[in-house]
Amino acid sequence: MSKAFYITTSIFYVNGQPHLGHAYEMVIVDVIARARRSLGQAAFFLTGLDEHGQKVQQAALAEGKTPQAYCDELAADWQAFADKLGLSNNDFIRTTQPRHQAVVGAMLSKLHDQGDLYQAEYRGWYSWRQETFLTDKDRQPDGSWDPIYGEVVELVEHNWYFKMSQHQAWLIEHLEANPSFVQPDSRRNEVLGFLKSVKLEDLCISRPKARLGWGIPLPFDPEYVNYVWFDALTNYFSVPASLGDPVAVAALGKYYPTAGGPLPAPPQLWPADIHVIGKDIVKFHAVYWPIMLQAVGAALPHQVLVHGWWQKDGAKISKSTGNIVDPVAVINEWGLDAFRFYVLRELDIGPDGNWTDAGFKARYQAELANGLGNLINRSLSMLKRYRNGVVPARHDELAPDANKIVADTRALLAKNELQGALQSIWQLVARANQYVDQTKPFSLAKDPAQAKRLDEVLYNLAETCRVLAVLLWPFLPGTTTKIYGQLGLSDAPDQFSAAAWGGLNTGQTIGEPAPLFPRKDT
Ligand code: MSP
């Protein structure tokens, strides 16, 4: 069995409110995973929750709950959120699961046995909000701390450290030799700039249990729990390790089964192909994580793919100011696929984006209702009306346009250029709508002498609708399944190879046309 394409989101703070930014990251990964599967590759998509730390402990206490009970309740909300987004994830990791705790313990024990961990006093500036110690380099030019750090206090503690500083040289070389390791290039340059100008310090990986009990105990020192970032990053590895992935198991030297012993055919997952993350957590993924893996003798992930942040109406998304986009409300009003389409069509993976309700409605109206929806609906309605829904003889007038766009889209999907893929696909939508306007099937239908020409036009349109369903399946799984249903096809549009022109069979009867994106007069 060959290695599956393994892709992850970051893991979300369980006590955070699921919002547009989280949904965006989840949808990016879902579309990439579906695209790989459509292109014939096995893909494993992991998402999940980051459940340890100070804030969870405090919030649980404030609500009079145990941290675990508090996490369990919130985890149910997050899982419902993932379902609402139509995610095709293969697993859902929670850092409080025994499988994860076992793997974190194994990683720590191995580092400890190798002499990579030591104890020392630490005096430092601590951000409660980010649960991280800060250095003077994190200060703003005027000496203050960026408000993203929240309250910053000086703490003195005896803690455990991971010898990270000795790993700087090879990591720089790795980034230089592997330009695709951090993408887009601007983010890679940022990481390289950081590594070349700042001397890496050893990483504090513990918290005294007395201050923070809600974490994974250090196997070799029960007075301490593991520091949250070490714990959180390890999630990407604990799932493969607990499923019996041979590479992960070999690195840990022991198998940590999920439940009930080894799987008959453990998936081959490690190394991860892509970790998709937001721009605020690049250092953790592009510096700490590869160093942790190298130290335990595991291969590095192939890529850290960094997306930008969404704002709403030009201002930071913030629950406290009420400046939010509620993805669930948008989905309830406009449909899941409209939401998935908008976030990926509007914002390329990399830059920051700005959500405006007017922008959302404009794309819905122009690209979904009047573009794709209208094309499908009028093409199939005319086939129904003029030919009783029976597909005429094959005709290839639009085949060159379709084939070119299929090839372009395939190449863009293989590069994870999702916005580019949508732009490419919409060229075919536009071409087919233009074809209706040029060939005027409604006029041809009035002239019996034009019956053959009408057959040709109707075949080209129906077949283009089918090709579009295949191309769009990773993005709009629900809508494209409906398109296939309306075409009278019983299989799913989930195999890219089916985008080859000519798949629609002459003589086949289509189903019932129905609007896919109802126009809304708002
Ligand atoms: N728990 C850590 C990640 C640990 S990964 C080993 C964390 N969680 S988070 O819930 O705060 O953020 C999760 C992801 O959402 C991050 O990739 C972050 O960049 C992303 N986003 C949070 N707000 C966002 C926007 N406004 N826009 C886009 N993405 C945003 O960090």
PDB file of N, CA, C and O in Angstrom, residues 85-133:
ATOM      1  N   LEU A  85     -20.110  22.386   7.888  1.00  0.00           N
ATOM      2  CA  LEU A  85     -19.285  22.827   6.756  1.00  0.00           C
ATOM      3  C   LEU A  85     -19.094  21.717   5.717  1.00  0.00           C
ATOM      4  O   LEU A  85     -18.406  21.912   4.719  1.00  0.00           O
ATOM      5  N   GLY A  86     -19.683  20.551   5.991  1.00  0.00           N
ATOM      6  CA  GLY A  86     -19.601  19.452   5.033  1.00  0.00           C
ATOM      7  C   GLY A  86     -18.217  18.839   4.942  1.00  0.00           C
ATOM      8  O   GLY A  86     -17.834  18.308   3.894  1.00  0.00           O
ATOM      9  N   LEU A  87     -17.470  18.895   6.040  1.00  0.00           N
ATOM     10  CA  LEU A  87     -16.090  18.408   5.989  1.00  0.00           C
ATOM     11  C   LEU A  87     -16.041  16.898   5.783  1.00  0.00           C
ATOM     12  O   LEU A  87     -16.846  16.155   6.350  1.00  0.00           O
ATOM     13  N   SER A  88     -15.035  16.482   5.027  1.00  0.00           N
ATOM     14  CA  SER A  88     -14.849  15.050   4.757  1.00  0.00           C
ATOM     15  C   SER A  88     -13.646  14.546   5.545  1.00  0.00           C
ATOM     16  O   SER A  88     -12.884  13.724   5.049  1.00  0.00           O
ATOM     17  N   ASN A  89     -13.480  15.061   6.759  1.00  0.00           N
ATOM     18  CA  ASN A  89     -12.312  14.653   7.555  1.00  0.00           C
ATOM     19  C   ASN A  89     -12.373  13.167   7.902  1.00  0.00           C
ATOM     20  O   ASN A  89     -13.441  12.618   8.141  1.00  0.00           O
ATOM     21  N   ASN A  90     -11.185  12.562   7.953  1.00  0.00           N
ATOM     22  CA  ASN A  90     -11.098  11.129   8.252  1.00  0.00           C
ATOM     23  C   ASN A  90     -10.973  10.855   9.737  1.00  0.00           C
ATOM     24  O   ASN A  90     -11.149   9.722  10.184  1.00  0.00           O
ATOM     25  N   ASP A  91     -10.586  11.867  10.484  1.00  0.00           N
ATOM     26  CA  ASP A  91     -10.423  11.670  11.925  1.00  0.00           C
ATOM     27  C   ASP A  91     -10.609  13.036  12.578  1.00  0.00           C
ATOM     28  O   ASP A  91     -10.598  14.075  11.904  1.00  0.00           O
ATOM     29  N   PHE A  92     -10.834  13.033  13.865  1.00  0.00           N
ATOM     30  CA  PHE A  92     -11.003  14.276  14.620  1.00  0.00           C
ATOM     31  C   PHE A  92     -10.227  14.095  15.910  1.00  0.00           C
ATOM     32  O   PHE A  92     -10.615  13.314  16.775  1.00  0.00           O
ATOM     33  N   ILE A  93      -9.110  14.806  16.002  1.00  0.00           N
ATOM     34  CA  ILE A  93      -8.247  14.622  17.168  1.00  0.00           C
ATOM     35  C   ILE A  93      -8.648  15.593  18.282  1.00  0.00           C
ATOM     36  O   ILE A  93      -9.012  16.734  18.015  1.00  0.00           O
ATOM     37  N   ARG A  94      -8.630  15.098  19.497  1.00  0.00           N
ATOM     38  CA  ARG A  94      -8.786  15.976  20.666  1.00  0.00           C
ATOM     39  C   ARG A  94      -7.566  15.697  21.537  1.00  0.00           C
ATOM     40  O   ARG A  94      -7.250  14.535  21.804  1.00  0.00           O
ATOM     41  N   THR A  95      -6.897  16.751  21.981  1.00  0.00           N
ATOM     42  CA  THR A  95      -5.627  16.535  22.681  1.00  0.00           C
ATOM     43  C   THR A  95      -5.823  15.913  24.064  1.00  0.00           C
ATOM     44  O   THR A  95      -4.852  15.554  24.714  1.00  0.00           O
ATOM     45  N   THR A  96      -7.091  15.788  24.488  1.00  0.00           N
ATOM     46  CA  THR A  96      -7.331  15.098  25.755  1.00  0.00           C
ATOM     47  C   THR A  96      -7.534  13.594  25.550  1.00  0.00           C
ATOM     48  O   THR A  96      -7.724  12.862  26.523  1.00  0.00           O
ATOM     49  N   GLN A  97      -7.515  13.143  24.309  1.00  0.00           N
ATOM     50  CA  GLN A  97      -7.707  11.697  24.072  1.00  0.00           C
ATOM     51  C   GLN A  97      -6.484  10.912  24.561  1.00  0.00           C
ATOM     52  O   GLN A  97      -5.344  11.348  24.363  1.00  0.00           O
ATOM     53  N   PRO A  98      -6.731   9.723  25.119  1.00  0.00           N
ATOM     54  CA  PRO A  98      -5.613   8.901  25.595  1.00  0.00           C
ATOM     55  C   PRO A  98      -4.583   8.602  24.501  1.00  0.00           C
ATOM     56  O   PRO A  98      -3.391   8.578  24.760  1.00  0.00           O
ATOM     57  N   ARG A  99      -5.039   8.412  23.260  1.00  0.00           N
ATOM     58  CA  ARG A  99      -4.078   8.092  22.178  1.00  0.00           C
ATOM     59  C   ARG A  99      -3.080   9.223  22.005  1.00  0.00           C
ATOM     60  O   ARG A  99      -1.901   8.993  21.740  1.00  0.00           O
ATOM     61  N   HIS A 100      -3.567  10.453  22.121  1.00  0.00           N
ATOM     62  CA  HIS A 100      -2.675  11.605  21.950  1.00  0.00           C
ATOM     63  C   HIS A 100      -1.747  11.745  23.157  1.00  0.00           C
ATOM     64  O   HIS A 100      -0.546  11.988  23.010  1.00  0.00           O
ATOM     65  N   GLN A 101      -2.305  11.598  24.332  1.00  0.00           N
ATOM     66  CA  GLN A 101      -1.497  11.726  25.546  1.00  0.00           C
ATOM     67  C   GLN A 101      -0.363  10.701  25.542  1.00  0.00           C
ATOM     68  O   GLN A 101       0.758  11.007  25.949  1.00  0.00           O
ATOM     69  N   ALA A 102      -0.658   9.486  25.060  1.00  0.00           N
ATOM     70  CA  ALA A 102       0.368   8.438  25.018  1.00  0.00           C
ATOM     71  C   ALA A 102       1.509   8.829  24.080  1.00  0.00           C
ATOM     72  O   ALA A 102       2.687   8.632  24.390  1.00  0.00           O
ATOM     73  N   VAL A 103       1.157   9.417  22.945  1.00  0.00           N
ATOM     74  CA  VAL A 103       2.197   9.762  21.966  1.00  0.00           C
ATOM     75  C   VAL A 103       3.023  10.957  22.455  1.00  0.00           C
ATOM     76  O   VAL A 103       4.250  10.981  22.308  1.00  0.00           O
ATOM     77  N   VAL A 104       2.368  11.929  23.058  1.00  0.00           N
ATOM     78  CA  VAL A 104       3.129  13.060  23.626  1.00  0.00           C
ATOM     79  C   VAL A 104       4.095  12.522  24.685  1.00  0.00           C
ATOM     80  O   VAL A 104       5.279  12.899  24.712  1.00  0.00           O
ATOM     81  N   GLY A 105       3.601  11.627  25.534  1.00  0.00           N
ATOM     82  CA  GLY A 105       4.459  11.032  26.566  1.00  0.00           C
ATOM     83  C   GLY A 105       5.653  10.311  25.937  1.00  0.00           C
ATOM     84  O   GLY A 105       6.789  10.442  26.389  1.00  0.00           O
ATOM     85  N   ALA A 106       5.395   9.583  24.851  1.00  0.00           N
ATOM     86  CA  ALA A 106       6.472   8.830  24.187  1.00  0.00           C
ATOM     87  C   ALA A 106       7.506   9.769  23.568  1.00  0.00           C
ATOM     88  O   ALA A 106       8.714   9.529  23.655  1.00  0.00           O
ATOM     89  N   MET A 107       7.038  10.856  22.959  1.00  0.00           N
ATOM     90  CA  MET A 107       7.967  11.832  22.356  1.00  0.00           C
ATOM     91  C   MET A 107       8.839  12.431  23.457  1.00  0.00           C
ATOM     92  O   MET A 107      10.058  12.566  23.316  1.00  0.00           O
ATOM     93  N   LEU A 108       8.191  12.809  24.553  1.00  0.00           N
ATOM     94  CA  LEU A 108       8.934  13.439  25.657  1.00  0.00           C
ATOM     95  C   LEU A 108       9.939  12.460  26.271  1.00  0.00           C
ATOM     96  O   LEU A 108      11.084  12.831  26.557  1.00  0.00           O
ATOM     97  N   SER A 109       9.517  11.201  26.458  1.00  0.00           N
ATOM     98  CA  SER A 109      10.420  10.208  27.053  1.00  0.00           C
ATOM     99  C   SER A 109      11.635  10.010  26.165  1.00  0.00           C
ATOM    100  O   SER A 109      12.767   9.921  26.638  1.00  0.00           O
ATOM    101  N   LYS A 110      11.382   9.953  24.861  1.00  0.00           N
ATOM    102  CA  LYS A 110      12.506   9.727  23.950  1.00  0.00           C
ATOM    103  C   LYS A 110      13.489  10.906  24.023  1.00  0.00           C
ATOM    104  O   LYS A 110      14.698  10.706  24.110  1.00  0.00           O
ATOM    105  N   LEU A 111      12.970  12.115  24.008  1.00  0.00           N
ATOM    106  CA  LEU A 111      13.845  13.289  24.084  1.00  0.00           C
ATOM    107  C   LEU A 111      14.602  13.300  25.415  1.00  0.00           C
ATOM    108  O   LEU A 111      15.787  13.634  25.478  1.00  0.00           O
ATOM    109  N   HIS A 112      13.909  12.929  26.471  1.00  0.00           N
ATOM    110  CA  HIS A 112      14.532  12.894  27.802  1.00  0.00           C
ATOM    111  C   HIS A 112      15.656  11.857  27.830  1.00  0.00           C
ATOM    112  O   HIS A 112      16.775  12.139  28.277  1.00  0.00           O
ATOM    113  N   ASP A 113      15.369  10.652  27.315  1.00  0.00           N
ATOM    114  CA  ASP A 113      16.376   9.579  27.300  1.00  0.00           C
ATOM    115  C   ASP A 113      17.596   9.972  26.471  1.00  0.00           C
ATOM    116  O   ASP A 113      18.717   9.579  26.763  1.00  0.00           O
ATOM    117  N   GLN A 114      17.363  10.741  25.417  1.00  0.00           N
ATOM    118  CA  GLN A 114      18.471  11.157  24.543  1.00  0.00           C
ATOM    119  C   GLN A 114      19.297  12.296  25.130  1.00  0.00           C
ATOM    120  O   GLN A 114      20.284  12.725  24.532  1.00  0.00           O
ATOM    121  N   GLY A 115      18.821  12.860  26.235  1.00  0.00           N
ATOM    122  CA  GLY A 115      19.523  14.001  26.815  1.00  0.00           C
ATOM    123  C   GLY A 115      19.181  15.329  26.142  1.00  0.00           C
ATOM    124  O   GLY A 115      19.933  16.293  26.234  1.00  0.00           O
ATOM    125  N   ASP A 116      18.028  15.376  25.475  1.00  0.00           N
ATOM    126  CA  ASP A 116      17.630  16.614  24.799  1.00  0.00           C
ATOM    127  C   ASP A 116      16.834  17.560  25.697  1.00  0.00           C
ATOM    128  O   ASP A 116      16.458  18.654  25.267  1.00  0.00           O
ATOM    129  N   LEU A 117      16.531  17.118  26.913  1.00  0.00           N
ATOM    130  CA  LEU A 117      15.757  17.954  27.834  1.00  0.00           C
ATOM    131  C   LEU A 117      16.588  18.228  29.086  1.00  0.00           C
ATOM    132  O   LEU A 117      17.364  17.370  29.520  1.00  0.00           O
ATOM    133  N   TYR A 118      16.457  19.398  29.649  1.00  0.00           N
ATOM    134  CA  TYR A 118      17.153  19.706  30.902  1.00  0.00           C
ATOM    135  C   TYR A 118      16.299  20.680  31.717  1.00  0.00           C
ATOM    136  O   TYR A 118      15.373  21.296  31.185  1.00  0.00           O
ATOM    137  N   GLN A 119      16.645  20.787  32.990  1.00  0.00           N
ATOM    138  CA  GLN A 119      15.868  21.673  33.864  1.00  0.00           C
ATOM    139  C   GLN A 119      16.641  22.951  34.172  1.00  0.00           C
ATOM    140  O   GLN A 119      17.854  22.880  34.383  1.00  0.00           O
ATOM    141  N   ALA A 120      15.948  24.054  34.196  1.00  0.00           N
ATOM    142  CA  ALA A 120      16.619  25.323  34.519  1.00  0.00           C
ATOM    143  C   ALA A 120      15.592  26.320  35.016  1.00  0.00           C
ATOM    144  O   ALA A 120      14.385  26.163  34.784  1.00  0.00           O
ATOM    145  N   GLU A 121      16.127  27.343  35.689  1.00  0.00           N
ATOM    146  CA  GLU A 121      15.209  28.385  36.156  1.00  0.00           C
ATOM    147  C   GLU A 121      14.858  29.288  34.985  1.00  0.00           C
ATOM    148  O   GLU A 121      15.701  29.574  34.153  1.00  0.00           O
ATOM    149  N   TYR A 122      13.636  29.679  34.955  1.00  0.00           N
ATOM    150  CA  TYR A 122      13.263  30.626  33.905  1.00  0.00           C
ATOM    151  C   TYR A 122      12.585  31.836  34.509  1.00  0.00           C
ATOM    152  O   TYR A 122      11.666  31.741  35.317  1.00  0.00           O
ATOM    153  N   ARG A 123      13.081  32.989  34.094  1.00  0.00           N
ATOM    154  CA  ARG A 123      12.469  34.248  34.492  1.00  0.00           C
ATOM    155  C   ARG A 123      12.072  34.918  33.190  1.00  0.00           C
ATOM    156  O   ARG A 123      12.915  35.099  32.317  1.00  0.00           O
ATOM    157  N   GLY A 124      10.841  35.205  33.047  1.00  0.00           N
ATOM    158  CA  GLY A 124      10.490  35.764  31.743  1.00  0.00           C
ATOM    159  C   GLY A 124       9.129  36.431  31.706  1.00  0.00           C
ATOM    160  O   GLY A 124       8.354  36.365  32.657  1.00  0.00           O
ATOM    161  N   TRP A 125       8.905  37.070  30.581  1.00  0.00           N
ATOM    162  CA  TRP A 125       7.623  37.750  30.343  1.00  0.00           C
ATOM    163  C   TRP A 125       6.651  36.731  29.783  1.00  0.00           C
ATOM    164  O   TRP A 125       6.960  36.053  28.819  1.00  0.00           O
ATOM    165  N   TYR A 126       5.514  36.647  30.417  1.00  0.00           N
ATOM    166  CA  TYR A 126       4.565  35.598  30.066  1.00  0.00           C
ATOM    167  C   TYR A 126       3.241  36.204  29.608  1.00  0.00           C
ATOM    168  O   TYR A 126       2.668  37.055  30.289  1.00  0.00           O
ATOM    169  N   SER A 127       2.789  35.744  28.451  1.00  0.00           N
ATOM    170  CA  SER A 127       1.487  36.192  27.948  1.00  0.00           C
ATOM    171  C   SER A 127       0.442  35.155  28.344  1.00  0.00           C
ATOM    172  O   SER A 127       0.514  34.004  27.918  1.00  0.00           O
ATOM    173  N   TRP A 128      -0.488  35.563  29.143  1.00  0.00           N
ATOM    174  CA  TRP A 128      -1.549  34.632  29.557  1.00  0.00           C
ATOM    175  C   TRP A 128      -2.403  34.254  28.369  1.00  0.00           C
ATOM    176  O   TRP A 128      -2.832  33.113  28.220  1.00  0.00           O
ATOM    177  N   ARG A 129      -2.663  35.236  27.518  1.00  0.00           N
ATOM    178  CA  ARG A 129      -3.567  34.951  26.413  1.00  0.00           C
ATOM    179  C   ARG A 129      -2.960  33.931  25.454  1.00  0.00           C
ATOM    180  O   ARG A 129      -3.608  33.002  25.013  1.00  0.00           O
ATOM    181  N   GLN A 130      -1.675  34.115  25.112  1.00  0.00           N
ATOM    182  CA  GLN A 130      -1.040  33.226  24.135  1.00  0.00           C
ATOM    183  C   GLN A 130      -0.394  32.016  24.803  1.00  0.00           C
ATOM    184  O   GLN A 130       0.142  31.146  24.114  1.00  0.00           O
ATOM    185  N   GLU A 131      -0.397  31.998  26.115  1.00  0.00           N
ATOM    186  CA  GLU A 131       0.210  30.909  26.881  1.00  0.00           C
ATOM    187  C   GLU A 131       1.640  30.678  26.428  1.00  0.00           C
ATOM    188  O   GLU A 131       2.063  29.556  26.143  1.00  0.00           O
ATOM    189  N   THR A 132       2.391  31.758  26.327  1.00  0.00           N
ATOM    190  CA  THR A 132       3.765  31.631  25.872  1.00  0.00           C
ATOM    191  C   THR A 132       4.616  32.691  26.557  1.00  0.00           C
ATOM    192  O   THR A 132       4.128  33.785  26.857  1.00  0.00           O
ATOM    193  N   PHE A 133       5.879  32.323  26.809  1.00  0.00           N
ATOM    194  CA  PHE A 133       6.811  33.338  27.267  1.00  0.00           C
ATOM    195  C   PHE A 133       7.216  34.196  26.077  1.00  0.00           C
ATOM    196  O   PHE A 133       7.351  33.696  24.957  1.00  0.00           O
TER     197      PHE A 133
END
